[in-house]
Amino acid sequence: MTASDPTGTVADLLCALTREEKLGLVRGTSDPEGAATGYVAGVERLGVPPFRLVDGPLGVRAGGREATAFPASLALAAAFDPDLAREAGAALGREAKARGQDAVLAPGANVVRVPACGRNFEYYSEDPALAGRLAAAVIEGLQSEDVVATVKHYVANNQETDRCRVSAEVDERTLRELYLRPFRAAVEAGAGSVMAAYNRVNGTYVTEHRHLLRDVLKGEWGFDGYVVSDWFATESTVDAANAGLDLEMPGVPAAGEDDAAGGASSEFDPEAGGDFAGGIPDITRGGLFGAPLGEAIDAGEVPEDRLDDMVARILGQMERVGRLDGDRDGGAIDTPEHRALAEGIAARGTVLLENDGVLPLSDAASVAAIGPNVRDATLGGGGSSETTPFDATSPAEGIRARADGAVTVARGVPPIEERSLFDALPFGDEGGGDEAGSDGEADGWDDEAAGDPHPDLDEAVAAARGADVAVVFVRDTATEGMDRDDLRLPGEQNDLVRAVAAANDRTAVVVNSSGPVELPWRDDVAAILEAWYPGQADGRAIASILYGDRDPSGRLPITFAAEDDYPATEPARYPGVDGRARYEEGLLVGYRHFDVAAVEPVYPFGHGLSYADFAYGDGVVVDGSAVGVDVENVGDRPGREVVQAYVRPPSVDGVERPVRELAGFAAISLAPGERRRVALDLDERAFGRYDPDAGWTIDSGSYDVEIGRSIEDVRTEVTIER
Ligand code: BGC
């Protein structure tokens, strides 16, 4: 079935539905059970059940009820493991089903352009090939469980500052080669839904962008699912409907009352949001696809068959996931498998940035576990991805449970407070988000009883001095609706690290961050682990890495650099001037920028150390679209190596291209002394460039393929002719 030519049940329903009923299917309304993030009332007369959409991507946020709090998308990305991403998607799908939900508002596939963007933790990478492969895998997993995946936020929603108004001024080639690519991969993977973002692209709101919705997404890519608006992002009736928006969400004002019914929401002023101004949508808006759409059709401003197409697309997805066949069954939540998966992803996504040999810890070592939030699991950032876990393990608990030696715990400096979009909304956090004890108690600790009522730097220093090893946990704070102020660690954490490192030269630092952070003390400490936002399994996962039960095999899916060294730092580029953010850096985002910049990044894309040691043989060309290399574990511990391939295009007169682009990656686990061949499939689009006239073009010539363990650590090279 295609949306434009429905058959069977969907076609029959289209014939039977009245205009009024059709209008009810393209607009959200309040969930009587209060669980769904978005709710489409069904048509009882014809046996069309209600359809429920629920937030992700870090877990299922159904009306504040508990669910497995999975690691942040960025942590999943750092594992460089599409199979794991597929498992994560399937688990999310089962949890959504168990909560009676039909569609999940995930994955987030925006390319990381702005290092301080408040939602980078919900995204995968600065590289579109990596983001696309992971988004596709999560979608395959989700949809294998018969729930609809919703890839978001289409497109160029790369900052939270002013997200509801800003226009991304971006040329077509950059759009195609960077920002659209993960979405195309998502559509190719069969995503049933695409969420149109709040922002504008080249002056037009995405929710009413004909070129992006109708021509590219539905036309060129053949997307036959439905386009849903981001929440309160629908800007118009006629333009949005004609551009290709299919479903208005949530369709009613946030207070749950219809349109101009008054009440709390009618007094809401998004501009009063303080730091969130421009990041908060107008929640008093709803109903543009209700009666006004009927009137527009009557007036001849929207073709009648556009409404049929909208309905067919929505019903088509309902049918695909079995919603039209009767009751949903199954699903599973908080199973031992899901708990283990959450822990496995958190561990596999942990990146060992530095290690002078202090890690892994010996079982018997005495450890000082230090950090302002060491007694809290770092679940995620603020906003619609907040997930309330059944249970969570803090770093302090995880280390205590694993250590044989003595463990002392000290906070050292005041806790880093969470920030959440929900704090700025009149209805508060209706969907979860108790950050597992930002008060320090959800992990079972009581500060008074633990003898640490007030954080005290001297006490932390004394604990560090008295232990064999000090492990300091530091974190940032990030939320939807607002970008981070800068890339510095908030509060007094840098002072804490410096003081502890001065007291104990065997100091390891674990960073929990939503994206790159500056680590000014990095030369003064013995080891650094980047563990992102690890979710409910935080303490267990990090203990398994610290003690070497698992190899830290994560790799950076984003470049770490000093804030001023990134390309989008001038106000005209970010956050924009007069409502326009000019993407003047074009394709030179992330490592594409650092490949030509005068400065070196602090940690390059793809970087990550291991407790093992790997030797590479000579690369071979398997065929025009795959390369191989023998990798041997020459260390004395088992390890997992992520092998990466970057394509260097030939130079062609008059054509500017990035120096290199990630084309493929594959991971291999090896016992000490073991040697095996790794095969890497190469993404065809890494060879191509988008020519605004000719479309995707592959220039003939020699393409060098660099194979190695990061973009800076190339071990062997082969050439492919095209
Ligand atoms: C976010 C979406 C989310 C939606 C529903 C919006 O504010 O941008 O990612 O799915 O709210 O909660």
XYZ file of C-alpha atoms and ligand atoms in Angstrom:
734
model
C 0.000 0.000 0.000
C 1.179 3.528 -0.631
C -0.342 6.542 0.994
C -1.351 8.007 -2.317
C -3.022 4.815 -3.441
C -4.450 3.112 -0.394
C -5.876 -0.360 -0.687
C -7.752 -2.788 1.518
C -8.776 -1.687 4.974
C -7.379 1.817 4.668
C -9.175 2.425 1.364
C -12.416 1.058 2.813
C -12.095 3.298 5.836
C -11.440 6.337 3.670
C -14.709 5.669 1.881
C -16.613 5.220 5.116
C -15.203 8.137 7.139
C -17.096 11.396 7.239
C -15.277 14.695 6.752
C -15.636 15.395 10.478
C -14.142 12.028 11.375
C -11.239 12.567 9.011
C -10.524 15.944 10.585
C -10.458 14.236 13.969
C -7.777 11.829 12.770
C -5.286 14.495 11.672
C -5.280 16.388 14.910
C -4.279 15.334 18.404
C -6.409 15.700 21.480
C -6.057 14.949 25.192
C -5.458 11.375 26.271
C -8.272 10.497 28.680
C -5.801 8.305 30.560
C -3.188 11.053 30.717
C -0.417 8.683 29.679
C 0.335 9.449 26.030
C 2.406 12.429 24.964
C 0.203 12.683 21.900
C -3.226 11.150 21.376
C -5.389 10.710 18.302
C -8.935 9.798 19.194
C -10.122 6.921 17.049
C -13.448 6.507 15.295
C -15.390 4.019 17.344
C -18.184 3.729 14.784
C -15.744 2.223 12.297
C -13.548 0.313 14.719
C -10.593 2.710 14.431
C -9.016 2.648 17.897
C -7.227 5.575 19.526
C -3.581 6.008 18.595
C -1.042 6.959 21.238
C 2.348 8.579 20.763
C 4.893 8.638 23.559
C 8.209 10.340 24.127
C 11.655 8.880 23.877
C 14.432 8.565 23.020
C 16.014 7.749 26.409
C 13.045 5.804 27.693
C 9.275 5.704 27.584
C 7.786 8.765 29.268
C 4.188 7.688 29.656
C 2.423 9.972 32.105
C 5.277 9.933 34.582
C 5.130 6.186 35.070
C 8.395 4.326 35.438
C 10.295 2.815 32.570
C 13.827 1.685 31.908
C 16.025 4.792 31.764
C 18.399 3.958 28.937
C 21.637 5.832 28.331
C 21.587 8.985 26.250
C 21.588 8.621 22.471
C 25.096 10.077 22.419
C 26.269 7.229 24.672
C 24.671 4.717 22.324
C 26.411 6.430 19.422
C 29.778 6.199 21.162
C 29.461 2.415 21.079
C 29.619 2.578 17.264
C 27.416 -0.490 17.235
C 24.300 -0.636 15.022
C 23.375 -4.087 16.368
C 23.269 -2.694 19.880
C 21.234 0.252 18.599
C 18.750 -2.193 17.052
C 18.431 -3.955 20.406
C 17.940 -0.616 22.138
C 15.190 0.292 19.683
C 13.459 -3.047 20.173
C 13.584 -2.681 23.959
C 12.122 0.825 23.728
C 9.412 -0.577 21.490
C 8.534 -3.327 23.989
C 8.382 -0.797 26.829
C 6.137 1.492 24.790
C 3.802 -1.418 24.045
C 3.729 -2.420 27.678
C 2.517 1.099 28.450
C -0.165 0.858 25.765
C 1.583 3.200 23.330
C 1.607 2.840 19.552
C 4.282 5.252 18.346
C 7.530 6.381 19.958
C 8.820 9.916 19.415
C 12.357 8.757 18.674
C 15.071 8.605 17.449
C 16.567 12.100 17.331
C 18.746 12.249 14.245
C 19.919 15.846 14.078
C 23.571 16.305 13.208
C 25.471 17.932 16.070
C 26.454 21.371 14.770
C 26.580 23.468 17.947
C 28.734 21.906 20.684
C 26.699 23.510 23.488
C 23.287 22.587 22.037
C 21.050 21.580 24.931
C 19.835 18.430 23.199
C 23.060 16.950 21.897
C 22.588 14.108 24.381
C 19.449 13.133 22.450
C 21.345 13.021 19.159
C 24.072 10.789 17.795
C 26.888 12.568 16.099
C 28.457 15.408 14.178
C 28.792 12.897 11.344
C 25.753 12.107 9.186
C 26.857 8.586 8.247
C 27.177 7.540 11.883
C 23.946 9.324 12.850
C 22.142 7.739 9.910
C 23.265 4.197 10.614
C 22.303 4.421 14.251
C 18.976 6.099 13.587
C 18.189 3.416 11.013
C 19.084 0.639 13.449
C 16.996 2.106 16.280
C 14.067 2.446 13.860
C 14.414 -1.158 12.716
C 14.425 -2.266 16.346
C 11.451 -0.140 17.353
C 9.370 -1.164 14.391
C 10.241 -4.846 14.796
C 8.071 -4.576 17.915
C 5.158 -3.135 15.971
C 5.374 0.417 17.174
C 5.818 3.375 14.847
C 9.203 5.110 14.998
C 9.209 8.907 14.696
C 12.514 10.299 13.499
C 12.952 13.870 14.739
C 13.481 16.843 14.434
C 13.335 17.298 10.659
C 15.495 19.316 9.957
C 18.298 21.738 10.890
C 17.041 21.925 14.471
C 20.602 22.250 15.673
C 20.197 24.624 18.597
C 17.745 25.123 21.410
C 18.331 28.863 21.704
C 15.434 30.431 19.821
C 14.502 27.034 18.404
C 10.873 28.037 17.918
C 11.706 30.929 15.597
C 15.232 30.740 14.307
C 15.808 30.277 10.598
C 18.678 28.006 9.660
C 20.141 29.693 6.611
C 21.743 26.755 4.900
C 22.595 26.007 1.304
C 21.098 23.034 -0.493
C 24.351 21.105 -0.788
C 25.066 21.373 2.939
C 21.510 20.376 3.734
C 21.769 17.301 1.545
C 25.268 16.179 2.504
C 25.000 16.827 6.232
C 21.668 17.607 7.773
C 19.248 15.611 5.620
C 21.394 12.510 5.337
C 20.457 10.839 8.637
C 16.786 11.473 7.905
C 17.131 9.889 4.513
C 18.727 6.848 6.153
C 15.791 6.784 8.571
C 13.283 6.834 5.742
C 15.197 4.105 3.928
C 15.001 2.058 7.126
C 11.222 2.363 6.950
C 10.489 4.997 9.604
C 6.724 5.301 9.846
C 6.770 8.910 10.940
C 8.879 12.045 10.661
C 8.533 14.917 13.111
C 8.701 18.395 11.575
C 10.813 20.675 13.759
C 9.987 24.040 15.328
C 12.546 26.076 13.435
C 12.521 27.644 10.020
C 14.850 26.673 7.185
C 15.790 29.496 4.836
C 12.936 31.587 6.157
C 10.103 29.033 6.089
C 8.864 27.047 9.081
C 9.584 23.373 8.531
C 5.962 22.547 9.341
C 4.996 24.462 6.207
C 8.063 23.832 4.068
C 6.917 22.450 0.709
C 10.397 21.783 -0.582
C 11.468 19.826 2.498
C 8.210 17.998 3.198
C 6.540 17.514 -0.127
C 9.365 17.584 -2.674
C 12.297 16.002 -0.833
C 10.798 13.794 1.882
C 7.667 12.513 0.206
C 8.640 13.093 -3.388
C 12.274 12.180 -3.880
C 12.581 9.810 -0.955
C 9.169 8.252 -1.377
C 8.272 8.539 2.318
C 4.796 7.060 2.731
C 4.316 7.482 6.476
C 2.936 10.578 8.206
C 4.623 13.863 9.089
C 3.733 14.957 12.616
C 4.410 18.448 13.888
C 6.610 18.970 16.876
C 4.492 19.940 19.844
C 2.681 23.240 19.166
C 4.903 23.746 16.100
C 2.069 23.959 13.580
C 2.122 27.531 12.311
C -0.806 27.609 9.922
C -3.637 25.619 8.449
C -3.455 26.085 4.689
C 0.291 26.379 4.213
C 1.050 23.488 6.547
C -1.538 21.169 5.009
C -0.477 21.984 1.465
C 3.220 21.672 2.307
C 2.743 18.118 3.524
C 2.175 18.196 7.274
C -0.172 15.312 8.117
C -0.796 15.429 11.848
C -1.016 18.393 14.198
C 0.242 17.710 17.693
C -0.776 17.958 20.383
C -3.750 19.572 18.668
C -5.110 21.133 21.845
C -3.641 23.724 24.211
C -1.451 22.309 26.946
C -4.018 22.817 29.681
C -6.160 20.319 27.835
C -8.930 22.773 27.122
C -9.935 23.416 23.607
C -8.602 26.438 21.773
C -9.877 29.696 23.211
C -11.496 28.027 26.202
C -9.412 30.065 28.616
C -7.824 28.753 31.768
C -4.187 28.639 32.779
C -2.815 28.110 29.313
C -4.455 31.181 27.830
C -2.361 33.322 30.163
C 0.843 31.618 29.203
C 3.509 33.852 27.702
C 6.358 31.951 26.030
C 8.452 35.135 26.018
C 8.412 35.161 29.806
C 10.455 31.994 29.884
C 13.666 33.703 31.050
C 16.592 31.622 29.887
C 14.173 29.500 27.927
C 12.728 32.374 25.857
C 12.596 31.327 22.241
C 12.949 27.720 23.301
C 9.386 27.367 24.550
C 6.605 26.886 22.037
C 3.295 28.685 22.318
C 1.413 26.068 24.273
C -1.851 27.962 24.022
C -2.103 27.040 20.369
C -4.057 24.105 18.975
C -6.750 23.121 16.556
C -5.300 24.455 13.304
C -6.065 21.108 11.699
C -9.515 21.020 13.292
C -12.394 23.151 12.054
C -10.092 25.617 10.224
C -8.880 22.807 7.975
C -12.466 21.893 7.073
C -13.144 25.526 6.237
C -9.986 25.742 4.120
C -11.102 22.705 2.161
C -14.544 24.231 1.633
C -12.899 27.435 0.456
C -10.823 25.484 -2.062
C -7.575 26.451 -0.338
C -6.623 22.877 0.519
C -7.607 20.076 -1.865
C -10.006 17.528 -0.414
C -7.694 14.709 -1.461
C -4.927 16.234 0.669
C -7.055 15.414 3.728
C -7.556 11.892 2.392
C -3.805 11.545 1.924
C -3.165 12.739 5.486
C -5.662 10.251 6.863
C -4.377 7.441 4.641
C -0.845 7.985 5.868
C -1.893 7.846 9.524
C -4.202 4.872 9.073
C -1.530 3.195 6.963
C 0.883 3.248 9.883
C -1.811 2.143 12.305
C -2.474 -0.781 10.027
C 1.211 -1.592 9.658
C 1.638 -1.951 13.423
C -1.537 -3.978 13.734
C -3.590 -1.236 15.358
C -6.504 -1.737 13.007
C -6.674 -5.456 13.792
C -7.811 -5.093 17.350
C -6.255 -4.910 20.761
C -2.567 -4.633 21.260
C -0.883 -7.154 23.411
C 2.550 -7.891 24.675
C 5.339 -5.581 25.401
C 7.575 -5.770 28.428
C 8.947 -3.259 30.846
C 11.816 -3.275 33.308
C 12.777 -6.831 32.454
C 16.164 -8.231 33.491
C 17.096 -8.095 29.784
C 16.237 -4.415 29.527
C 18.159 -3.642 32.699
C 21.159 -5.540 31.387
C 20.869 -3.794 28.031
C 20.779 -0.368 29.687
C 23.938 -1.301 31.580
C 25.603 -2.796 28.509
C 25.018 0.312 26.406
C 26.262 2.607 29.164
C 29.454 0.574 29.486
C 30.031 0.124 25.762
C 29.541 3.826 25.129
C 32.097 4.858 27.752
C 35.173 6.410 26.149
C 38.620 6.172 27.726
C 40.102 9.535 26.792
C 43.363 9.247 28.748
C 45.053 6.552 30.788
C 48.578 6.506 32.101
C 48.079 3.050 33.541
C 46.029 3.849 36.655
C 43.078 2.012 35.074
C 41.825 -0.630 35.362
C 41.698 -0.514 39.139
C 42.874 -3.504 41.105
C 40.109 -5.151 43.115
C 41.905 -4.547 46.385
C 42.699 -0.863 45.858
C 41.236 1.552 48.344
C 39.170 4.110 46.461
C 37.988 7.631 47.211
C 34.816 8.177 45.162
C 34.404 11.923 44.942
C 32.082 14.339 43.209
C 29.218 16.718 43.876
C 26.708 14.222 42.489
C 28.557 11.001 43.250
C 25.484 9.717 45.064
C 23.155 10.349 42.133
C 22.777 8.366 38.966
C 23.064 10.665 35.956
C 19.938 9.710 34.062
C 19.768 12.202 31.264
C 19.064 15.812 30.464
C 15.919 17.856 30.965
C 12.803 18.028 28.837
C 10.731 15.580 26.871
C 13.280 12.752 27.110
C 13.203 12.626 30.926
C 12.521 9.102 32.075
C 11.660 7.905 35.555
C 13.407 4.606 36.266
C 12.186 1.909 38.602
C 15.622 1.861 40.112
C 18.963 3.539 39.540
C 22.498 2.995 40.761
C 24.729 5.918 41.646
C 28.493 5.851 41.082
C 29.038 5.633 44.857
C 26.801 2.576 45.075
C 28.297 0.967 41.999
C 31.846 1.302 43.290
C 30.928 0.115 46.777
C 29.266 -2.954 45.331
C 32.251 -3.824 43.143
C 35.251 -2.896 45.312
C 37.095 -5.297 47.588
C 39.151 -2.470 49.072
C 37.886 0.327 51.313
C 35.694 2.961 49.677
C 35.252 6.467 51.013
C 32.726 8.828 49.483
C 32.854 12.624 49.518
C 31.057 15.249 47.522
C 33.651 18.005 47.880
C 31.645 20.841 46.347
C 27.938 21.708 46.105
C 25.803 19.514 43.851
C 25.173 20.444 40.240
C 21.483 21.170 39.938
C 19.426 19.739 37.120
C 17.782 22.137 34.696
C 14.599 21.187 32.933
C 12.336 22.686 30.319
C 9.444 21.541 32.501
C 10.449 24.070 35.163
C 9.500 26.827 32.723
C 6.139 25.361 31.728
C 2.962 26.051 33.686
C 1.988 22.409 33.779
C 5.367 21.381 35.181
C 6.810 17.966 34.663
C 3.892 15.773 33.832
C 6.146 13.141 32.476
C 8.695 11.940 34.921
C 12.098 13.330 35.509
C 12.868 12.742 39.137
C 16.555 12.717 38.463
C 17.028 9.734 40.714
C 17.976 11.639 43.721
C 19.409 14.993 42.841
C 18.756 15.340 46.550
C 21.134 12.477 47.037
C 18.607 10.075 48.445
C 17.237 8.034 45.584
C 20.261 5.770 45.670
C 19.453 4.809 49.217
C 21.829 7.283 50.795
C 20.935 9.678 53.436
C 23.439 12.508 53.643
C 23.141 12.972 57.376
C 23.551 9.292 58.082
C 26.470 9.110 55.686
C 28.256 11.804 57.661
C 28.428 14.202 54.736
C 25.772 16.812 55.376
C 27.660 19.591 53.656
C 30.105 19.178 50.856
C 33.559 20.077 52.016
C 36.572 20.375 49.727
C 39.044 19.591 52.508
C 37.216 16.404 53.301
C 37.362 15.348 49.658
C 41.069 16.130 49.515
C 41.674 14.144 52.702
C 39.714 11.208 51.282
C 41.810 11.353 48.107
C 45.056 11.531 50.071
C 44.103 8.533 52.155
C 43.159 6.243 49.261
C 45.187 4.298 46.728
C 43.138 5.845 43.932
C 40.786 8.811 43.690
C 37.936 8.724 41.191
C 36.260 12.086 40.669
C 32.845 12.264 39.015
C 32.012 15.530 37.279
C 29.040 16.465 35.143
C 27.378 19.166 33.134
C 23.688 19.909 32.993
C 21.653 20.217 29.819
C 18.048 20.488 28.851
C 15.764 20.750 25.905
C 14.678 24.344 25.332
C 17.989 25.969 26.254
C 21.590 25.561 25.185
C 24.388 25.185 27.689
C 25.950 28.527 28.656
C 29.370 27.320 27.541
C 31.474 24.179 27.484
C 32.807 24.606 31.009
C 31.931 22.213 33.767
C 29.473 24.066 35.978
C 30.011 24.998 39.619
C 33.255 24.387 41.398
C 34.056 21.099 39.749
C 37.273 22.194 38.040
C 38.616 23.347 41.420
C 37.613 20.007 42.900
C 39.458 18.010 40.249
C 42.581 20.136 40.616
C 42.569 19.824 44.406
C 42.076 16.061 44.323
C 44.714 15.588 41.614
C 47.175 17.584 43.704
C 46.476 15.291 46.660
C 46.705 11.990 44.808
C 48.604 11.455 41.584
C 46.521 8.360 40.941
C 43.385 10.348 40.146
C 40.928 9.256 37.480
C 38.092 11.517 36.363
C 34.740 10.297 35.064
C 32.896 12.907 33.010
C 29.115 12.744 32.586
C 28.270 15.224 29.895
C 25.729 15.963 27.205
C 28.380 16.756 24.634
C 31.902 18.106 24.552
C 33.176 19.794 27.701
C 36.432 21.571 28.403
C 38.766 19.599 30.649
C 41.387 22.183 31.631
C 43.085 19.859 34.134
C 43.496 17.005 31.713
C 47.306 16.976 31.933
C 47.182 16.805 35.718
C 45.163 13.612 36.098
C 46.058 9.985 35.455
C 42.966 8.928 33.503
C 39.784 10.398 32.039
C 36.634 8.514 31.093
C 33.769 10.166 29.191
C 30.630 8.321 30.270
C 27.961 10.745 28.920
C 24.523 10.447 30.536
C 24.505 6.735 31.379
C 20.944 6.324 32.634
C 19.727 4.083 35.435
C 22.706 1.708 35.287
C 25.224 4.522 35.827
C 27.071 3.138 38.866
C 27.088 -0.480 37.754
C 28.303 0.337 34.266
C 31.085 2.654 35.342
C 32.277 0.246 38.045
C 32.572 -2.504 35.439
C 34.743 -0.225 33.297
C 36.836 1.133 36.168
C 37.668 -2.377 37.370
C 38.239 -3.758 33.889
C 35.353 -6.240 33.881
C 34.598 -4.681 30.511
C 36.923 -2.980 28.050
C 36.207 0.728 27.560
C 35.718 0.557 23.824
C 33.562 3.622 23.155
C 34.735 6.210 20.662
C 33.965 9.900 20.392
C 31.029 10.515 18.038
C 31.794 14.251 18.340
C 35.068 16.177 18.408
C 36.243 17.632 21.720
C 37.846 21.054 21.356
C 38.075 24.419 23.065
C 34.801 26.266 22.611
C 36.234 29.031 20.433
C 37.811 26.555 18.072
C 34.513 25.188 16.747
C 33.236 26.726 13.535
C 29.817 28.015 14.605
C 30.918 30.464 17.268
C 30.295 33.932 15.814
C 26.822 35.264 16.646
C 25.804 35.401 12.977
C 26.311 31.645 12.768
C 25.158 30.815 16.253
C 22.810 31.619 17.899
C 21.959 33.878 14.984
C 21.221 37.554 14.479
C 17.760 38.906 13.703
C 16.306 35.430 13.809
C 18.716 33.956 11.281
C 21.552 31.545 11.989
C 23.819 31.475 8.970
C 25.378 28.100 8.350
C 28.317 29.793 6.645
C 30.720 27.044 7.639
C 28.843 24.892 5.149
C 30.079 21.324 5.238
C 32.898 22.135 7.628
C 31.209 20.951 10.799
C 32.909 18.781 13.434
C 35.958 16.925 12.179
C 35.388 18.268 8.680
C 36.247 21.658 10.186
C 39.201 20.460 12.263
C 40.707 18.773 9.200
C 41.268 22.212 7.681
C 41.461 24.418 10.793
C 44.715 25.818 12.080
C 44.047 24.329 15.518
C 44.151 20.741 16.692
C 41.148 19.414 18.551
C 41.682 18.279 22.116
C 40.334 14.804 21.360
C 39.610 13.951 17.743
C 36.530 12.296 16.318
C 36.630 8.537 16.779
C 39.156 8.706 19.618
C 39.003 6.223 22.463
C 41.622 4.101 24.207
C 41.351 0.497 25.338
C 42.841 -1.650 28.087
C 44.039 -3.914 25.285
C 46.419 -2.964 22.492
C 45.783 -3.552 18.802
C 48.031 -4.003 15.787
C 46.720 -3.540 12.265
C 47.764 -5.405 9.135
C 47.618 -3.901 5.662
C 44.205 -2.874 4.439
C 42.668 -4.628 1.456
C 39.922 -3.651 -0.943
C 37.230 -6.317 -0.774
C 35.298 -4.738 -3.593
C 34.346 -1.237 -4.625
C 32.186 -0.810 -1.570
C 34.000 -2.685 1.171
C 37.463 -2.805 2.680
C 39.062 -5.197 5.138
C 41.928 -5.257 7.568
C 43.441 -7.793 9.947
C 43.439 -6.647 13.549
C 45.356 -8.390 16.316
C 45.057 -7.915 20.032
C 48.702 -7.565 21.047
C 47.822 -6.610 24.608
C 47.338 -8.881 27.592
C 43.646 -8.203 28.171
C 40.579 -8.932 26.077
C 39.436 -5.886 24.199
C 37.025 -4.513 21.627
C 38.337 -2.444 18.764
C 36.230 -0.068 16.667
C 37.812 0.105 13.231
C 36.952 3.186 11.200
C 37.313 4.012 7.503
C 37.502 7.540 6.137
C 37.312 8.363 2.448
C 39.504 11.081 0.943
C 38.017 12.136 -2.377
C 40.212 13.016 -5.358
C 40.615 16.694 -6.081
C 38.445 17.878 -8.921
C 38.814 21.318 -10.467
C 36.268 23.764 -9.193
C 34.865 21.378 -6.556
C 35.463 21.927 -2.860
C 35.037 18.970 -0.595
C 35.794 18.028 2.986
C 39.240 16.436 3.320
C 37.801 13.188 4.653
C 34.450 11.671 5.509
C 33.554 8.697 7.641
C 32.493 5.949 5.270
C 32.273 2.893 7.469
C 33.076 1.312 10.807
C 32.962 -2.091 12.427
C 33.863 -3.440 15.825
C 35.616 -6.630 16.790
C 36.180 -8.264 20.179
C 39.516 -10.055 20.491
C 41.152 -12.166 23.181
C 44.832 -11.501 23.876
C 46.868 -12.782 20.924
C 43.817 -13.216 18.730
C 43.931 -11.876 15.160
C 40.954 -11.560 12.830
C 39.841 -9.873 9.642
C 37.405 -6.991 10.002
C 35.261 -6.101 7.001
C 33.867 -2.607 6.644
C 31.028 -1.757 4.282
C 31.449 1.730 2.892
C 28.586 4.172 2.613
C 28.171 5.109 -1.020
C 27.308 8.673 -0.120
C 30.765 9.195 1.400
C 32.115 8.979 -2.151
C 29.486 11.302 -3.531
C 28.780 14.970 -3.336
C 25.524 16.752 -3.901
C 25.516 18.925 -6.957
C 22.567 21.322 -6.853
C 21.994 20.763 -10.584
C 22.967 17.148 -11.122
C 22.044 15.728 -7.708
C 24.269 13.126 -6.037
C 27.432 12.823 -8.109
C 30.460 10.579 -7.806
C 33.500 12.082 -9.524
C 35.744 9.595 -11.254
C 39.209 9.230 -9.787
C 41.122 7.620 -6.928
C 39.571 7.631 -3.490
C 41.981 6.967 -0.648
C 40.413 5.054 2.182
C 42.159 5.576 5.507
C 41.601 2.783 7.999
C 42.416 3.208 11.653
C 41.290 3.619 15.219
C 40.316 7.294 14.998
C 40.422 10.044 12.402
C 43.853 10.987 13.736
C 45.187 7.482 14.252
C 45.222 6.044 10.748
C 46.923 2.653 10.540
C 46.648 1.648 6.887
C 45.363 2.995 3.624
C 43.912 1.569 0.411
C 42.727 3.143 -2.811
C 39.427 2.615 -4.559
C 38.937 3.752 -8.129
C 35.657 5.215 -9.235
C 10.113 18.135 21.680
C 9.907 16.791 21.026
C 8.969 15.963 21.848
C 7.663 16.711 22.024
C 6.639 15.975 22.838
C 8.813 18.813 22.052
O 9.052 19.879 22.915
O 10.865 18.978 20.837
O 11.144 16.144 20.896
O 8.772 14.709 21.260
O 7.931 17.937 22.684
O 7.010 15.929 24.171
